[in-house]
mmCIF file of C-alpha atoms in Angstrom:
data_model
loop_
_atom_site.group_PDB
_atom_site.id
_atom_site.type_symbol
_atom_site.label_atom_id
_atom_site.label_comp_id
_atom_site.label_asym_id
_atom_site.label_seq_id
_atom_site.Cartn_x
_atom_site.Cartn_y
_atom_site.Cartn_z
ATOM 1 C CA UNK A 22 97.185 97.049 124.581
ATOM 2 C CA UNK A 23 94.771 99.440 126.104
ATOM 3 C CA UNK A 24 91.301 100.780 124.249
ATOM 4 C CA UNK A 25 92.810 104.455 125.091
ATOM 5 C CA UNK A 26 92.672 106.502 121.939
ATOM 6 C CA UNK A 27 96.119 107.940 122.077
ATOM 7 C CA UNK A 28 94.990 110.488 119.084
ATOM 8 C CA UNK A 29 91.910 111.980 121.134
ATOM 9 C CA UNK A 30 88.619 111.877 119.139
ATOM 10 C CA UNK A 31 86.968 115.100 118.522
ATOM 11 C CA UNK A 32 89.596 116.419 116.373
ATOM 12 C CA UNK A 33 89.559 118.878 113.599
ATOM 13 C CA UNK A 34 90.573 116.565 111.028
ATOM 14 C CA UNK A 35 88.230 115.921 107.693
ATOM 15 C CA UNK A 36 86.191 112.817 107.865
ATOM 16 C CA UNK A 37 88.343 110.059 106.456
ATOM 17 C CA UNK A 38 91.531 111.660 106.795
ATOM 18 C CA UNK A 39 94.340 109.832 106.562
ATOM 19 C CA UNK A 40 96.608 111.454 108.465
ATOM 20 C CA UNK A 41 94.324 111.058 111.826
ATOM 21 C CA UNK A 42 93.518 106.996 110.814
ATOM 22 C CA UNK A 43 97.697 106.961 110.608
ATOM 23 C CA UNK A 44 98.875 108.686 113.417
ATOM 24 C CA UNK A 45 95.910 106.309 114.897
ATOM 25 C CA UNK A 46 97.171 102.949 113.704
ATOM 26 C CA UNK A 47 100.991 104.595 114.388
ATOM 27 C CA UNK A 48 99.886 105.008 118.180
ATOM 28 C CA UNK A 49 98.239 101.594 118.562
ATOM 29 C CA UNK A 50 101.465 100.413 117.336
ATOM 30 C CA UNK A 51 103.840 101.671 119.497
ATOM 31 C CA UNK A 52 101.782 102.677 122.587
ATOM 32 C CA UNK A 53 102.214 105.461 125.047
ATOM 33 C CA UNK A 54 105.913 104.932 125.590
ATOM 34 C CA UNK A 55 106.510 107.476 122.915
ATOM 35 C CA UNK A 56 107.731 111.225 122.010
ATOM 36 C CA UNK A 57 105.661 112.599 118.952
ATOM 37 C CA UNK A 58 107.407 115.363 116.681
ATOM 38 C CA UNK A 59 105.072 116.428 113.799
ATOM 39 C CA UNK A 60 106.393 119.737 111.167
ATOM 40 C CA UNK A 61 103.918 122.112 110.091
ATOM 41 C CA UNK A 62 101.464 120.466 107.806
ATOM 42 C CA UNK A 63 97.343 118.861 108.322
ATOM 43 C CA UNK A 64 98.220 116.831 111.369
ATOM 44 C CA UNK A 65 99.713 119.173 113.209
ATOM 45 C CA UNK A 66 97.156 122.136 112.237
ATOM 46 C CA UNK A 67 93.932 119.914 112.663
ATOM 47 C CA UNK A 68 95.252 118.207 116.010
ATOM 48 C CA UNK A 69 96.830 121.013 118.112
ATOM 49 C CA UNK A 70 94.569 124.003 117.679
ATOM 50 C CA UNK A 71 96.095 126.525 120.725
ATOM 51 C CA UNK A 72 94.852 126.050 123.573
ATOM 52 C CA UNK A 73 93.849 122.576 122.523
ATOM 53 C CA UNK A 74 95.809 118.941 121.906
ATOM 54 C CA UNK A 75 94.357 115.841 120.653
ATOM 55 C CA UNK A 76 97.551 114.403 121.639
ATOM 56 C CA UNK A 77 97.609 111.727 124.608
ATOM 57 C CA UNK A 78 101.459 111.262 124.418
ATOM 58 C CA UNK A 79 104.289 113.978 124.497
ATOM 59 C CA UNK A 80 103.915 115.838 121.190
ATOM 60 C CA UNK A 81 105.741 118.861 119.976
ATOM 61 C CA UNK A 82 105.410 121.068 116.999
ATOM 62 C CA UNK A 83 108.938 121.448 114.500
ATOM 63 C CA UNK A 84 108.854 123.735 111.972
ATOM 64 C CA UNK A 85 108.571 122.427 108.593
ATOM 65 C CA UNK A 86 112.538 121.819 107.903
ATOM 66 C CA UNK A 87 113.278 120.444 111.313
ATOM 67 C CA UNK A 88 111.762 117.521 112.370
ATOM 68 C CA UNK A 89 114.471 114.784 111.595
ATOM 69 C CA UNK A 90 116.813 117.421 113.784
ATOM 70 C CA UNK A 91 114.389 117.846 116.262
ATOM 71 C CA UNK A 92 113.450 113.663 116.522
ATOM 72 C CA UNK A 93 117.747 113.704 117.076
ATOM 73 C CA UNK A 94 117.979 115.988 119.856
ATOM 74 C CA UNK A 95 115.261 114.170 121.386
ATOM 75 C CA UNK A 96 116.584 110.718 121.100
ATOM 76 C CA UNK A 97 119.952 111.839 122.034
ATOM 77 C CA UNK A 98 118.662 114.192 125.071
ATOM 78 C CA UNK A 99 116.555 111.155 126.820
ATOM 79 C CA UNK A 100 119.920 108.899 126.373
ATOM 80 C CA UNK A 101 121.914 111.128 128.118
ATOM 81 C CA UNK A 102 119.460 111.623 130.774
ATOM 82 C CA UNK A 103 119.249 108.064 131.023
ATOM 83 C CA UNK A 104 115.431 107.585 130.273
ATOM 84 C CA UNK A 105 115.645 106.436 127.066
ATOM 85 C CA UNK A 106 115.133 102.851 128.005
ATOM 86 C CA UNK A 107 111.948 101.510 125.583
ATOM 87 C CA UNK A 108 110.508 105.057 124.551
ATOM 88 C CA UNK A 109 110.107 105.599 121.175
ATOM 89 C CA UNK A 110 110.936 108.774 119.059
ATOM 90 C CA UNK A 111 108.546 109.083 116.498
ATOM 91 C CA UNK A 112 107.776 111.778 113.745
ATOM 92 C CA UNK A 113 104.814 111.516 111.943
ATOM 93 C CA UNK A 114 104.833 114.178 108.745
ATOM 94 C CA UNK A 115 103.771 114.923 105.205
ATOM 95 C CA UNK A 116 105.379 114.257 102.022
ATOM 96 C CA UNK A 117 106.603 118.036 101.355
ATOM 97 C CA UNK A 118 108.750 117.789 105.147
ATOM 98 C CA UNK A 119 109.806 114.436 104.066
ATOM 99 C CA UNK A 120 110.593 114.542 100.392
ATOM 100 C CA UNK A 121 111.293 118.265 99.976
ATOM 101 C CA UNK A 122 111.797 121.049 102.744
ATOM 102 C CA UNK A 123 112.977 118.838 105.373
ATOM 103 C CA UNK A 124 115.325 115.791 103.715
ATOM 104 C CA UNK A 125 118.201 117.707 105.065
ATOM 105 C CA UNK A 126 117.655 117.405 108.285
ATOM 106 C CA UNK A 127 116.193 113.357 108.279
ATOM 107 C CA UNK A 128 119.576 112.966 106.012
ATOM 108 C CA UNK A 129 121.458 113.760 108.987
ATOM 109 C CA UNK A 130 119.491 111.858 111.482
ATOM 110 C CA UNK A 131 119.430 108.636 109.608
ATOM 111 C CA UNK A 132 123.204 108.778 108.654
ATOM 112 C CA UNK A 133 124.124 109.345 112.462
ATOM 113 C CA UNK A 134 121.920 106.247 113.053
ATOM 114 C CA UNK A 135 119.527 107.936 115.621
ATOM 115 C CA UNK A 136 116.851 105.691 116.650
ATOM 116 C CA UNK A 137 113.851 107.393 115.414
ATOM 117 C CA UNK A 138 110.816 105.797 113.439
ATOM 118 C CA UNK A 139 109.671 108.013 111.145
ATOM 119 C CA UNK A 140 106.901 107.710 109.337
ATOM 120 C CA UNK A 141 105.917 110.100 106.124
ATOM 121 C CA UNK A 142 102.023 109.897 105.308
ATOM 122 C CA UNK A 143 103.017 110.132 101.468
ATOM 123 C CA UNK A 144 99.554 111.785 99.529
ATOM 124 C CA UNK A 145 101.127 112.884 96.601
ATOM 125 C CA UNK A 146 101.008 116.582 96.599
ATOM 126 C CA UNK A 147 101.277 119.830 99.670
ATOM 127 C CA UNK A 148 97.763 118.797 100.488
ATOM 128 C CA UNK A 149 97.272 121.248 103.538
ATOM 129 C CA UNK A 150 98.055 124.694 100.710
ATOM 130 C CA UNK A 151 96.560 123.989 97.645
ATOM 131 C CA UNK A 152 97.860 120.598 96.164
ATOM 132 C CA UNK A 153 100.916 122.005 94.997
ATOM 133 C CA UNK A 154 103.694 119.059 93.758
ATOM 134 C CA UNK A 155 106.317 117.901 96.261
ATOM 135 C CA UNK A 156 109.345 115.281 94.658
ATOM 136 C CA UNK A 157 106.302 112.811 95.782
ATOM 137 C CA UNK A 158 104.198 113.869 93.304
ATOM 138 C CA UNK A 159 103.841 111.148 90.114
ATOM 139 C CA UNK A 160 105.265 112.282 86.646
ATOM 140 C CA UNK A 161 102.389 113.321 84.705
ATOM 141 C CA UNK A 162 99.563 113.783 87.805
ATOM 142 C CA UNK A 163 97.911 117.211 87.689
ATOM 143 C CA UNK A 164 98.585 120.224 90.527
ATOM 144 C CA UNK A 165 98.326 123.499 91.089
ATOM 145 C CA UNK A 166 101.552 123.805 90.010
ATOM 146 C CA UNK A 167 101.989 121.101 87.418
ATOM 147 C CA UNK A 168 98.334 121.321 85.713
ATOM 148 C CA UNK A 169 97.791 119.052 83.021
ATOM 149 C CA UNK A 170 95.830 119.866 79.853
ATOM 150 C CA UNK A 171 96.576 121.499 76.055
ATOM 151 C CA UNK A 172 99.686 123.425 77.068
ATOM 152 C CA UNK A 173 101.213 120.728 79.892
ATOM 153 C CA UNK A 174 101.067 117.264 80.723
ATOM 154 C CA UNK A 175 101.044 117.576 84.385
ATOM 155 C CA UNK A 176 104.109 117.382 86.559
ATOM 156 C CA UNK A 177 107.118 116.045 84.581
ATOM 157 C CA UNK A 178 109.476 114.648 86.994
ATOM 158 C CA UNK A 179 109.590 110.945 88.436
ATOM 159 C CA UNK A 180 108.437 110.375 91.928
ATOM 160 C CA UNK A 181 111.495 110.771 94.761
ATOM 161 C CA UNK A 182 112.407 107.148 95.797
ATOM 162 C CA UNK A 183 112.056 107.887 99.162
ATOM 163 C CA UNK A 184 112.919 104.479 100.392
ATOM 164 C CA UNK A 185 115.649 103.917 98.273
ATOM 165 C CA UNK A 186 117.277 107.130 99.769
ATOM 166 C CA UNK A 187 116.672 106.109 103.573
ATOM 167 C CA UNK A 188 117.572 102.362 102.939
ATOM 168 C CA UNK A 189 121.214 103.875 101.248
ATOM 169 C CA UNK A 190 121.747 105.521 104.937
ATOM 170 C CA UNK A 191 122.412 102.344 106.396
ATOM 171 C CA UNK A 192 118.877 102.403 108.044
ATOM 172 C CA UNK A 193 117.924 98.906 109.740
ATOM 173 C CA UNK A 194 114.532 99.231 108.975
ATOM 174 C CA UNK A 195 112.734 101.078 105.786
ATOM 175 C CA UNK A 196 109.249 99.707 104.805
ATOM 176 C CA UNK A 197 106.146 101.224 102.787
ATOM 177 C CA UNK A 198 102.478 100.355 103.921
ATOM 178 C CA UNK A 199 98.843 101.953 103.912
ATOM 179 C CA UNK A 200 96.355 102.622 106.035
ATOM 180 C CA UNK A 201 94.047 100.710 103.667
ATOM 181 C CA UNK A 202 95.577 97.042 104.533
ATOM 182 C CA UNK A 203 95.725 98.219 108.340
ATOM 183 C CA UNK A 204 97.234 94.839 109.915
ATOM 184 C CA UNK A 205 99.994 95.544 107.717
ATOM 185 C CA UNK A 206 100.551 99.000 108.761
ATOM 186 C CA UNK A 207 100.541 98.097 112.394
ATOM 187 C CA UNK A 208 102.907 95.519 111.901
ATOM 188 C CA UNK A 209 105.520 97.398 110.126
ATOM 189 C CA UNK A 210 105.430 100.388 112.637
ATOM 190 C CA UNK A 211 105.624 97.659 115.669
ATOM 191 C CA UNK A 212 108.703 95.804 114.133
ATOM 192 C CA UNK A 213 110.407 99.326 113.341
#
């Protein structure tokens, strides 16, 4: 594996940030044999400031509905050009694109059985507007939308079971990690 940062240093992410240490530890996974589709969310504003990309691999932008459609037409457009071969199709996105705005979409791609990893970095809330709830958010944690105090105990649905949903597509390969127990992160992305 080479020492090449495939996420380019220097960019506009918050110290600490998990989405830049897991789009990180998703690169050293997989390695530069990859297409990278991120929705609208932190990774994509912090790492793709116009005229500027952080990205060392082929990256575009979906809106934040699309990218389970847009990973598809990917997959399926390098098969039928016949360069599919060992390149990976990855999506990297946020909880609200995953749980909420965009489950249509990564409904479709998983049922068709498009091979796609796609990884959700799952932090609870819309992070990048406010810390509004998504389906991710835990019953009872406090939002802007769900605030918890006298009048309201916070947000008072159960947490989407992701997971569960994907794994019900018939999906080879479902796992949960975090970038806090990194060897195990790696190794999920590299066997997916």
């Amino acid at each position: 594996m080479s020492n090449e940062y495939l996420l380019a240093p220097g960019h506009r992410g918050c110290a600490g940030c998990c989405d830049a240490i897991a789009a990180k530890f998703v690169l050293e996974a997989i390695g530069s044999d990859c297409v990278v589709c991120s929705p609208t969310g932190c990774l994509e504003v912090f790492t793709t400031p116009y005229p500027e990309s952080s990205w060392k691999v082929p990256w575009i932008h979906s809106l934040f509905d699309n990218a389970g459609a847009i990973a598809a037409g990917m997959e399926t457009a390098l098969k039928a050009m016949g360069k599919k071969g060992d390149t990976k199709v990855v999506v990297i996105a946020g909880d609200g694109a995953t749980f909420d705005i965009g489950l249509q979409c990564i409904s479709g791609a998983f049922e068709r059985g498009h091979d796609i990893v796609y990884i959700c970095i799952d932090n609870e809330a819309y992070m990048n507007t406010g810390v509004q709830r998504s389906a991710a958010t835990p019953m009872f944690a406090s939002t802007t939308t769900s605030p918890s105090g006298s009048a309201s105990y916070g947000n008072t649905t159960l947490k989407k079971d992701m997971p569960a949903i994907l794994a019900a597509h018939g999906s080879p390969y479902v796992a949960t990690a975090s970038i806090s127990y990194a060897p195990d992160f790696i190794r999920k992305v590299k066997k997916a």
